[in-house]
Amino acid sequence: MEYTPRRKLTREFKLEAVRQAALSEKPKAQLARELGVRVGQLRTWRLEFEKEAVTGIAKPDRSAAEDLEQLRRENAKLKMEIEILKKAAIYFARESKGSTPSSRRIDGSTACRP
């Protein structure tokens, strides 16, 4: 069986599908097939929209929640990189104060001058 990626359906699509299911004389199974969704999904959407109408609180969009989570992970990663770069800058600043370029060898040891 071939893998098909999950579709991201918009709020507008879901609202229109629920509206059609409520107003259409077609059987819900036939309408669901035409829309490319399952009958149970139509029912779930209808219940969500009914709950939203009663409470006035919309369910957060999944893509917005995913975007927020991705941004939080990226923010944490960037903070870690900044800390690493700060430590590296301090390390290299200390190292360069103690020696001049002519007195340091590639391997880090100091050269003996006569």
Coordinates of C-alpha atoms in Angstrom, one line a residue:
M1 CA 0.0 0.0 0.0
E2 CA 1.4 3.4 -1.0
Y3 CA 1.9 6.1 1.5
T4 CA -0.1 9.3 0.8
P5 CA 0.8 12.4 2.9
R6 CA -1.9 13.9 5.1
R7 CA -3.9 16.7 3.5
K8 CA -4.2 20.0 5.3
L9 CA -7.8 21.1 4.9
T10 CA -8.7 24.8 5.5
R11 CA -11.3 26.0 7.9
E12 CA -13.3 27.3 4.9
F13 CA -13.3 23.9 3.3
K14 CA -14.5 22.3 6.5
L15 CA -17.2 24.9 7.0
E16 CA -18.5 24.4 3.5
A17 CA -18.4 20.6 3.8
V18 CA -20.5 20.8 7.0
R19 CA -22.9 23.3 5.4
Q20 CA -23.4 21.0 2.4
A21 CA -24.0 18.0 4.6
A22 CA -26.6 20.0 6.5
L23 CA -28.4 21.4 3.5
S24 CA -27.9 18.7 0.8
E25 CA -30.5 16.0 0.2
K26 CA -27.7 13.6 -0.8
P27 CA -26.7 10.9 1.6
K28 CA -23.9 11.9 3.8
A29 CA -21.7 9.0 2.6
Q30 CA -22.1 10.1 -1.0
L31 CA -21.3 13.7 -0.1
A32 CA -18.2 12.6 1.9
R33 CA -17.0 10.5 -1.1
E34 CA -17.4 13.5 -3.4
L35 CA -15.4 15.7 -1.0
G36 CA -12.8 13.0 -0.4
V37 CA -13.3 12.7 3.3
R38 CA -14.9 10.2 5.6
V39 CA -18.4 10.4 7.0
G40 CA -17.1 10.4 10.6
Q41 CA -14.9 13.4 9.8
L42 CA -17.9 15.4 8.6
R43 CA -19.6 14.6 11.9
T44 CA -16.5 15.6 13.9
W45 CA -16.2 18.9 12.1
R46 CA -19.9 19.6 12.7
L47 CA -19.6 18.9 16.4
E48 CA -16.5 21.2 16.6
F49 CA -18.3 24.0 14.9
E50 CA -21.4 23.6 17.1
K51 CA -19.2 23.7 20.2
E52 CA -17.4 26.8 18.9
A53 CA -20.7 28.5 18.3
V54 CA -21.9 27.8 21.8
T55 CA -18.6 28.7 23.6
G56 CA -17.4 31.4 21.2
I57 CA -13.9 29.9 21.4
A58 CA -12.4 28.6 18.1
K59 CA -10.2 25.5 18.1
P60 CA -6.7 26.7 17.4
D61 CA -5.6 25.9 13.8
R62 CA -3.3 22.9 13.8
S63 CA -0.9 24.6 11.3
A64 CA -0.6 27.6 13.6
A65 CA 0.2 25.4 16.6
E66 CA 2.8 23.5 14.6
D67 CA 4.3 26.8 13.4
L68 CA 4.5 28.0 17.0
E69 CA 6.1 24.8 18.2
Q70 CA 8.7 25.0 15.3
L71 CA 9.5 28.6 16.2
R72 CA 10.0 27.7 19.9
R73 CA 12.4 24.9 18.9
E74 CA 14.3 27.2 16.6
N75 CA 14.4 29.9 19.2
A76 CA 15.9 27.5 21.8
K77 CA 18.5 26.3 19.3
L78 CA 19.5 29.9 18.4
K79 CA 19.9 30.7 22.1
M80 CA 22.1 27.7 22.6
E81 CA 24.2 28.8 19.6
I82 CA 24.6 32.3 21.0
E83 CA 25.8 31.0 24.3
I84 CA 28.4 28.8 22.5
L85 CA 29.6 31.7 20.4
K86 CA 29.8 34.0 23.5
K87 CA 32.0 31.4 25.2
A88 CA 34.2 30.9 22.1
A89 CA 34.6 34.7 21.9
I90 CA 35.7 34.9 25.5
Y91 CA 38.1 32.0 25.0
F92 CA 39.8 33.4 21.9
A93 CA 39.9 36.9 23.4
R94 CA 41.8 35.5 26.5
E95 CA 44.1 33.4 24.3
S96 CA 45.1 36.3 22.0
K97 CA 45.9 38.6 25.0
G98 CA 48.7 36.4 26.3
S99 CA 50.7 35.9 23.1
T100 CA 51.8 37.6 20.0
P101 CA 51.4 35.9 16.6
S102 CA 55.2 35.5 16.2
S103 CA 55.6 33.8 19.5
R104 CA 52.9 31.1 19.0
R105 CA 53.4 27.9 17.0
I106 CA 50.7 26.2 15.1
D107 CA 50.4 23.4 17.7
G108 CA 49.8 26.0 20.4
S109 CA 53.2 25.8 22.2
T110 CA 55.3 28.9 22.6
A111 CA 58.5 29.2 20.6
C112 CA 61.8 29.7 22.3
R113 CA 63.5 33.0 21.5
P114 CA 67.2 33.5 21.9

